[in-house]
mmCIF file of C-alpha atoms in Angstrom:
data_model
loop_
_atom_site.group_PDB
_atom_site.id
_atom_site.type_symbol
_atom_site.label_atom_id
_atom_site.label_comp_id
_atom_site.label_asym_id
_atom_site.label_seq_id
_atom_site.Cartn_x
_atom_site.Cartn_y
_atom_site.Cartn_z
ATOM 1 C CA MET A 1 101.014 196.382 205.541
ATOM 2 C CA THR A 2 101.912 199.480 208.532
ATOM 3 C CA GLU A 3 100.666 197.938 212.126
ATOM 4 C CA PRO A 4 97.515 200.364 212.735
ATOM 5 C CA GLN A 5 96.356 198.736 209.490
ATOM 6 C CA GLN A 6 96.441 196.077 211.092
ATOM 7 C CA SER A 7 94.789 196.583 214.435
ATOM 8 C CA ARG A 8 91.946 198.315 212.374
ATOM 9 C CA ASN A 9 89.188 197.347 210.609
ATOM 10 C CA GLU A 10 87.769 198.158 207.259
ATOM 11 C CA ALA A 11 85.313 200.845 208.784
ATOM 12 C CA GLY A 12 88.494 202.675 211.027
ATOM 13 C CA GLU A 13 87.709 201.152 214.076
ATOM 14 C CA PRO A 14 89.989 199.247 216.646
ATOM 15 C CA LEU A 15 89.764 195.671 216.458
ATOM 16 C CA MET A 16 88.751 194.291 219.904
ATOM 17 C CA LYS A 17 89.666 191.055 221.060
ATOM 18 C CA LYS A 18 89.116 189.849 224.722
ATOM 19 C CA CYS A 19 91.687 188.839 227.761
ATOM 20 C CA THR A 20 91.923 184.821 228.502
ATOM 21 C CA TYR A 21 91.762 186.541 232.084
ATOM 22 C CA CYS A 22 90.095 189.802 233.410
ATOM 23 C CA GLN A 23 87.536 188.671 230.556
ATOM 24 C CA GLU A 24 87.724 192.379 228.855
ATOM 25 C CA LEU A 25 87.438 193.620 225.597
ATOM 26 C CA LYS A 26 90.709 195.408 224.883
ATOM 27 C CA PRO A 27 92.169 196.608 221.076
ATOM 28 C CA LEU A 28 94.600 194.423 219.601
ATOM 29 C CA ALA A 29 97.078 196.504 220.510
ATOM 30 C CA GLU A 30 97.189 195.212 224.181
ATOM 31 C CA PHE A 31 97.837 192.002 223.210
ATOM 32 C CA GLN A 32 101.195 191.305 222.429
ATOM 33 C CA ARG A 33 101.880 189.501 218.927
ATOM 34 C CA ARG A 34 102.794 185.982 218.232
ATOM 35 C CA THR A 35 106.274 186.021 216.638
ATOM 36 C CA GLY A 36 107.615 183.807 213.876
ATOM 37 C CA ARG A 37 107.102 183.304 209.909
ATOM 38 C CA ARG A 38 103.414 182.190 210.049
ATOM 39 C CA ALA A 39 101.974 184.138 212.829
ATOM 40 C CA GLY A 40 99.539 187.136 210.827
ATOM 41 C CA PRO A 41 97.514 190.081 212.140
ATOM 42 C CA TYR A 42 95.172 188.951 213.584
ATOM 43 C CA SER A 43 97.941 186.087 215.627
ATOM 44 C CA ARG A 44 97.298 187.884 219.289
ATOM 45 C CA ARG A 45 98.749 186.126 222.954
ATOM 46 C CA GLY A 46 95.383 185.366 225.087
ATOM 47 C CA PRO A 47 96.753 187.685 227.847
ATOM 48 C CA CYS A 48 96.708 191.478 227.722
ATOM 49 C CA ARG A 49 99.792 193.583 228.660
ATOM 50 C CA SER A 50 98.496 194.380 231.830
ATOM 51 C CA CYS A 51 97.069 190.727 232.685
ATOM 52 C CA ARG A 52 101.060 189.284 231.581
ATOM 53 C CA GLY A 53 101.956 191.043 234.329
ATOM 54 C CA LEU A 54 101.060 189.539 237.018
ATOM 55 C CA ALA A 55 102.171 186.560 238.905
ATOM 56 C CA ALA A 56 100.067 183.334 238.299
ATOM 57 C CA GLN A 57 98.096 183.025 241.192
ATOM 58 C CA GLU A 58 96.171 186.960 241.357
ATOM 59 C CA ARG A 59 96.017 185.489 236.918
ATOM 60 C CA VAL A 60 93.763 182.766 238.589
ATOM 61 C CA ALA A 61 92.307 185.043 241.350
ATOM 62 C CA THR A 62 91.446 188.162 238.841
ATOM 63 C CA SER A 63 90.294 185.036 236.411
ATOM 64 C CA ALA A 64 88.059 183.191 239.313
ATOM 65 C CA PRO A 65 84.330 184.003 239.699
ATOM 66 C CA SER A 66 82.783 185.206 242.846
ATOM 67 C CA GLY A 67 85.826 185.009 245.352
ATOM 68 C CA GLU A 68 86.843 181.685 243.491
ATOM 69 C CA GLY A 69 90.760 181.282 243.614
ATOM 70 C CA MET A 70 91.425 183.797 246.355
ATOM 71 C CA LYS A 71 91.541 181.405 248.803
ATOM 72 C CA PRO A 72 94.769 180.082 247.295
ATOM 73 C CA LEU A 73 95.790 183.664 246.811
ATOM 74 C CA ALA A 74 95.675 184.425 249.877
ATOM 75 C CA ALA A 75 97.251 181.773 251.839
ATOM 76 C CA SER A 76 101.124 182.690 249.519
ATOM 77 C CA MET A 77 100.040 186.557 250.699
ATOM 78 C CA THR A 78 99.843 185.197 254.190
ATOM 79 C CA ARG A 79 103.196 182.986 253.857
ATOM 80 C CA HIS A 80 104.304 186.594 251.887
ATOM 81 C CA ASN A 81 103.803 189.178 255.085
ATOM 82 C CA LEU A 82 104.847 186.441 257.563
ATOM 83 C CA GLY A 83 107.940 187.093 259.513
ATOM 84 C CA ALA A 84 110.917 184.928 258.951
ATOM 85 C CA GLY A 85 110.412 183.977 262.541
ATOM 86 C CA GLU A 86 106.308 183.334 262.519
ATOM 87 C CA ALA A 87 105.638 180.200 261.716
ATOM 88 C CA VAL A 88 103.180 179.040 259.542
ATOM 89 C CA PRO A 89 99.260 178.479 260.986
ATOM 90 C CA SER A 90 98.541 174.913 260.904
ATOM 91 C CA LEU A 91 95.804 172.886 259.423
ATOM 92 C CA ASP A 92 92.978 171.177 261.465
ATOM 93 C CA SER A 93 92.324 168.134 260.499
ATOM 94 C CA SER A 94 89.408 168.277 258.749
ATOM 95 C CA ALA A 95 90.840 170.444 256.574
ATOM 96 C CA GLN A 96 93.469 168.718 255.601
ATOM 97 C CA SER A 97 90.909 165.773 255.032
ATOM 98 C CA ASP A 98 88.948 168.108 252.345
ATOM 99 C CA LEU A 99 92.604 168.759 250.665
ATOM 100 C CA LEU A 100 92.929 165.114 250.391
ATOM 101 C CA PRO A 101 92.447 163.428 247.002
ATOM 102 C CA HIS A 102 89.338 160.660 248.206
ATOM 103 C CA LEU A 103 90.036 157.550 246.018
ATOM 104 C CA PRO A 104 87.627 154.905 245.936
ATOM 105 C CA ARG A 105 89.248 151.999 248.294
ATOM 106 C CA ARG A 106 88.032 148.132 246.874
ATOM 107 C CA LYS A 107 86.744 145.660 249.321
ATOM 108 C CA PRO A 108 89.396 143.399 250.231
ATOM 109 C CA VAL A 109 89.763 140.133 247.806
ATOM 110 C CA THR A 110 88.452 136.522 248.421
ATOM 111 C CA ASP A 111 89.571 134.030 246.507
ATOM 112 C CA LYS A 112 86.064 133.308 245.847
ATOM 113 C CA ALA A 113 86.082 137.053 243.823
ATOM 114 C CA ARG A 114 89.615 136.338 242.441
ATOM 115 C CA GLU A 115 88.663 133.015 240.849
ATOM 116 C CA ARG A 116 85.695 134.789 239.711
ATOM 117 C CA HIS A 117 87.640 137.236 238.203
ATOM 118 C CA ARG A 118 89.426 134.405 236.535
ATOM 119 C CA GLN A 119 86.890 132.844 234.912
ATOM 120 C CA ARG A 120 85.069 135.598 233.902
ATOM 121 C CA VAL A 121 88.564 136.555 231.229
ATOM 122 C CA ARG A 122 89.231 132.322 230.714
ATOM 123 C CA ASN A 123 85.289 133.168 229.273
ATOM 124 C CA LEU A 124 86.523 135.880 227.235
ATOM 125 C CA LEU A 125 89.536 134.219 225.650
ATOM 126 C CA SER A 126 87.700 131.546 224.522
ATOM 127 C CA ARG A 127 85.285 133.653 222.015
ATOM 128 C CA LEU A 128 88.082 134.844 220.287
ATOM 129 C CA LYS A 129 87.962 131.609 217.907
ATOM 130 C CA PRO A 130 90.639 130.867 216.063
ATOM 131 C CA ALA A 131 90.829 131.844 212.284
ATOM 132 C CA ASP A 132 91.357 129.849 209.341
ATOM 133 C CA THR A 133 95.367 130.269 208.032
ATOM 134 C CA ARG A 134 94.673 128.084 204.985
ATOM 135 C CA ALA A 135 95.214 130.887 202.951
ATOM 136 C CA LEU A 136 99.083 131.527 203.456
ATOM 137 C CA ARG A 137 101.486 130.580 200.976
ATOM 138 C CA LEU A 138 105.041 131.424 201.567
ATOM 139 C CA ASN A 139 106.502 133.944 199.274
ATOM 140 C CA ARG A 140 110.003 133.914 196.894
ATOM 141 C CA ASN A 141 112.312 134.429 199.641
ATOM 142 C CA GLY A 142 109.850 131.442 202.079
ATOM 143 C CA MET A 143 108.523 133.978 204.637
ATOM 144 C CA ILE A 144 105.538 135.458 204.579
ATOM 145 C CA ARG A 145 105.323 139.081 205.160
ATOM 146 C CA LEU A 146 103.866 141.686 208.622
ATOM 147 C CA ARG A 147 102.883 144.924 208.174
ATOM 148 C CA GLY A 148 102.355 147.340 211.316
ATOM 149 C CA LYS A 149 102.245 150.629 212.442
ATOM 150 C CA THR A 150 104.038 152.199 215.556
ATOM 151 C CA ASP A 151 102.625 154.081 218.373
ATOM 152 C CA GLN A 152 102.935 157.125 216.248
ATOM 153 C CA GLY A 153 100.915 156.046 213.514
ATOM 154 C CA ARG A 154 104.634 155.306 211.410
ATOM 155 C CA ARG A 155 103.532 152.752 208.966
ATOM 156 C CA TRP A 156 106.302 149.569 209.390
ATOM 157 C CA HIS A 157 107.103 145.383 207.539
ATOM 158 C CA GLN A 158 109.177 142.505 208.357
ATOM 159 C CA GLU A 159 109.500 139.199 207.418
ATOM 160 C CA ILE A 160 108.247 136.363 209.355
ATOM 161 C CA GLU A 161 107.864 132.436 209.543
ATOM 162 C CA LEU A 162 104.766 130.954 208.348
ATOM 163 C CA ASP A 163 104.755 128.882 212.137
ATOM 164 C CA LEU A 164 104.750 132.437 214.047
ATOM 165 C CA ALA A 165 102.070 134.014 211.586
ATOM 166 C CA MET A 166 99.584 131.782 211.920
ATOM 167 C CA THR A 167 99.937 131.398 215.917
ATOM 168 C CA LEU A 168 99.278 135.381 215.421
ATOM 169 C CA VAL A 169 96.060 135.136 213.039
ATOM 170 C CA ARG A 170 94.967 132.134 214.810
ATOM 171 C CA GLU A 171 95.465 134.199 218.144
ATOM 172 C CA ARG A 172 94.027 136.739 217.091
ATOM 173 C CA MET A 173 96.771 139.076 217.150
ATOM 174 C CA ALA A 174 97.070 139.940 212.935
ATOM 175 C CA VAL A 175 94.859 138.812 210.014
ATOM 176 C CA ILE A 176 95.506 137.765 206.862
ATOM 177 C CA VAL A 177 95.985 140.323 203.710
ATOM 178 C CA ASN A 178 96.243 138.643 201.055
ATOM 179 C CA PRO A 179 97.945 134.842 200.728
ATOM 180 C CA TYR A 180 101.916 136.331 201.165
ATOM 181 C CA THR A 181 100.634 138.819 203.728
ATOM 182 C CA VAL A 182 99.326 139.836 207.623
ATOM 183 C CA ARG A 183 98.355 142.711 208.989
ATOM 184 C CA ARG A 184 98.955 142.983 212.944
ATOM 185 C CA LEU A 185 95.762 144.887 214.464
ATOM 186 C CA TYR A 186 97.588 146.461 217.780
ATOM 187 C CA SER A 187 100.260 149.144 218.045
ATOM 188 C CA ASN A 188 101.617 148.469 221.390
ATOM 189 C CA LYS A 189 100.139 151.172 222.779
ATOM 190 C CA GLU A 190 96.877 150.285 221.522
ATOM 191 C CA PHE A 191 97.129 146.003 222.708
ATOM 192 C CA ARG A 192 98.596 147.153 226.255
ATOM 193 C CA GLN A 193 95.331 149.767 226.331
ATOM 194 C CA TYR A 194 92.748 146.837 224.723
ATOM 195 C CA VAL A 195 94.003 144.256 227.492
ATOM 196 C CA LEU A 196 93.468 146.342 230.531
ATOM 197 C CA LYS A 197 90.294 147.370 229.453
ATOM 198 C CA ARG A 198 88.857 143.840 228.445
ATOM 199 C CA ASP A 199 90.540 142.713 231.935
ATOM 200 C CA ARG A 200 89.100 145.700 234.049
ATOM 201 C CA TYR A 201 92.815 146.969 235.334
ATOM 202 C CA THR A 202 92.142 143.828 237.452
ATOM 203 C CA CYS A 203 95.499 141.262 238.242
ATOM 204 C CA PHE A 204 94.443 137.930 236.765
ATOM 205 C CA PHE A 205 96.188 136.368 239.984
ATOM 206 C CA CYS A 206 95.728 138.341 242.732
ATOM 207 C CA GLY A 207 92.548 140.451 241.903
ATOM 208 C CA GLY A 208 94.338 143.883 242.975
ATOM 209 C CA TYR A 209 94.999 146.674 240.800
ATOM 210 C CA GLY A 210 97.072 146.025 237.660
ATOM 211 C CA ASP A 211 98.576 148.115 235.121
ATOM 212 C CA THR A 212 100.772 145.630 232.839
ATOM 213 C CA ILE A 213 101.047 143.000 230.750
ATOM 214 C CA ASP A 214 102.094 139.466 232.043
ATOM 215 C CA HIS A 215 102.046 135.928 229.469
ATOM 216 C CA LEU A 216 99.616 132.946 230.197
ATOM 217 C CA LEU A 217 102.563 131.025 228.289
ATOM 218 C CA PRO A 218 106.330 132.826 228.981
ATOM 219 C CA ARG A 219 108.015 133.674 225.797
ATOM 220 C CA ALA A 220 111.011 131.828 227.326
ATOM 221 C CA LYS A 221 108.561 128.654 226.025
ATOM 222 C CA GLY A 222 107.639 129.842 223.390
ATOM 223 C CA GLY A 223 104.236 132.320 223.836
ATOM 224 C CA HIS A 224 103.493 135.064 222.019
ATOM 225 C CA THR A 225 102.243 138.543 222.493
ATOM 226 C CA THR A 226 98.591 138.250 221.547
ATOM 227 C CA PRO A 227 94.941 138.682 223.001
ATOM 228 C CA VAL A 228 94.754 135.152 223.615
ATOM 229 C CA ASN A 229 97.435 134.624 225.556
ATOM 230 C CA CYS A 230 97.781 138.426 227.618
ATOM 231 C CA VAL A 231 96.071 138.916 230.790
ATOM 232 C CA CYS A 232 96.213 142.434 232.904
ATOM 233 C CA ALA A 233 98.603 141.865 235.827
ATOM 234 C CA CYS A 234 100.485 144.158 238.958
ATOM 235 C CA ASN A 235 103.461 144.773 238.315
ATOM 236 C CA GLU A 236 104.238 142.713 241.864
ATOM 237 C CA CYS A 237 102.827 139.313 240.875
ATOM 238 C CA ASN A 238 104.785 139.858 236.685
ATOM 239 C CA GLN A 239 108.244 140.038 238.604
ATOM 240 C CA VAL A 240 107.537 136.374 241.402
ATOM 241 C CA LYS A 241 105.683 135.058 238.454
ATOM 242 C CA ALA A 242 108.422 135.488 235.932
ATOM 243 C CA ALA A 243 108.819 132.443 233.125
ATOM 244 C CA ARG A 244 106.556 129.924 235.753
ATOM 245 C CA ASP A 245 103.302 128.408 234.097
ATOM 246 C CA VAL A 246 100.132 129.917 235.277
ATOM 247 C CA GLU A 247 99.496 126.520 237.550
ATOM 248 C CA GLU A 248 102.512 125.950 238.923
ATOM 249 C CA PHE A 249 102.642 129.991 239.769
ATOM 250 C CA ILE A 250 98.837 129.501 241.753
ATOM 251 C CA GLU A 251 99.909 126.331 242.912
ATOM 252 C CA SER A 252 103.042 128.142 244.443
ATOM 253 C CA GLY A 253 100.829 130.483 246.261
ATOM 254 C CA VAL A 254 100.730 133.910 244.434
ATOM 255 C CA PRO A 255 100.832 137.105 246.657
ATOM 256 C CA LEU A 256 98.199 139.110 248.530
ATOM 257 C CA PRO A 257 97.666 142.279 246.614
ATOM 258 C CA SER A 258 99.594 145.293 248.928
ATOM 259 C CA PRO A 259 97.235 147.704 249.862
ATOM 260 C CA HIS A 260 98.445 150.009 247.023
ATOM 261 C CA ASN A 261 97.410 147.945 244.650
ATOM 262 C CA LEU A 262 93.487 147.621 246.581
ATOM 263 C CA GLU A 263 92.990 152.083 245.997
ATOM 264 C CA SER A 264 91.719 151.543 242.277
ATOM 265 C CA PRO A 265 89.140 153.729 239.867
ATOM 266 C CA ASP A 266 85.787 152.517 239.588
ATOM 267 C CA ASP A 267 86.235 150.518 236.483
ATOM 268 C CA SER A 268 82.462 148.428 236.972
ATOM 269 C CA GLY A 269 80.896 150.680 234.150
ATOM 270 C CA THR A 270 83.250 148.990 231.773
ATOM 271 C CA SER A 271 81.401 147.066 229.327
ATOM 272 C CA GLU A 272 82.814 142.791 229.658
ATOM 273 C CA ASP A 273 82.639 142.511 225.239
ATOM 274 C CA THR A 274 85.627 145.084 225.170
ATOM 275 C CA LEU A 275 86.786 142.225 222.288
ATOM 276 C CA HIS A 276 87.593 142.546 218.810
ATOM 277 C CA THR A 277 86.796 139.753 217.001
#
C-alpha cells in the first residue's frame, strides 16, 4: 500500500491523530512514522511535525493549561535575554523556600522509643514459628536441592547441605517442595524490600532512618540471610557493628542517628503484620 492510502480510511477521509503537546487533531501525515520492521500504518509519533521543532520548555508551555508552565519558560527567556555583564536576579528567601522540597522531619529519637522499636521487631520475629523439617531426605549425592528465582524472574537451582536447608526452612526463608527439594521464598530484591517494610525503614539499633539489611547473628559467626536473622539498619550502624553480636554492639554504645537519618518518609501507615508466614 502507498502512503496516501495508509493515511485515509475506507471513505477516503484522512485519518486524524491528536498531538501530544498542542492537543490538536491533525491528519496522520502531520506525524512522523516510526521506523522498524514492526511499524504499521498507525505507528506515528506522539508530537506533530510543528511541535517536534519546539524546545522542551516551549512544549511544556504549549501543553500546560491556564498559564501553567509559563513561569519556567519566562524565567529561561529572561536569562537568555540578559547580557553577559548582567546578573540574574536572585529569588528572595520566601520564594526559595517554596521551591525546596519539604521533607517530613522526625522527632529526636529517645532511648525509650529506640527500645520500643526493638521490642516490636522482636515480637514480629517471634511470630515466625519454626517449620517442621523432619520430611527432608538426602538425594543420591547426599545433598538437598534448592530452587529460586533471580530479581529478573529467571529460575536457578543448586545443591546445598542438609543443615543449611533445615536452617532456611526453620527461619522461613524457604519451604519444602518435596523430601529432596526446598524453594527459596524471596529473591534478593524482594527480601530486601520485605525486611525494610516490615521494620518501617527504621534502624533496629539507633532508631534513625535505615535502608540497609544487617544480620543479628553475623554471617562470620554462622548467621544466614533469613527473615528471622535480618533487621533494618542504617548504613552507619551497619558499618560500625561489623561482625559483633547485637548485645555486644548495643552495650558498647550505639552511635546517635545523624540529622539526615532523621529525615525520612512517614511510614506510620505501614501495617505491622507485613509478614509472609
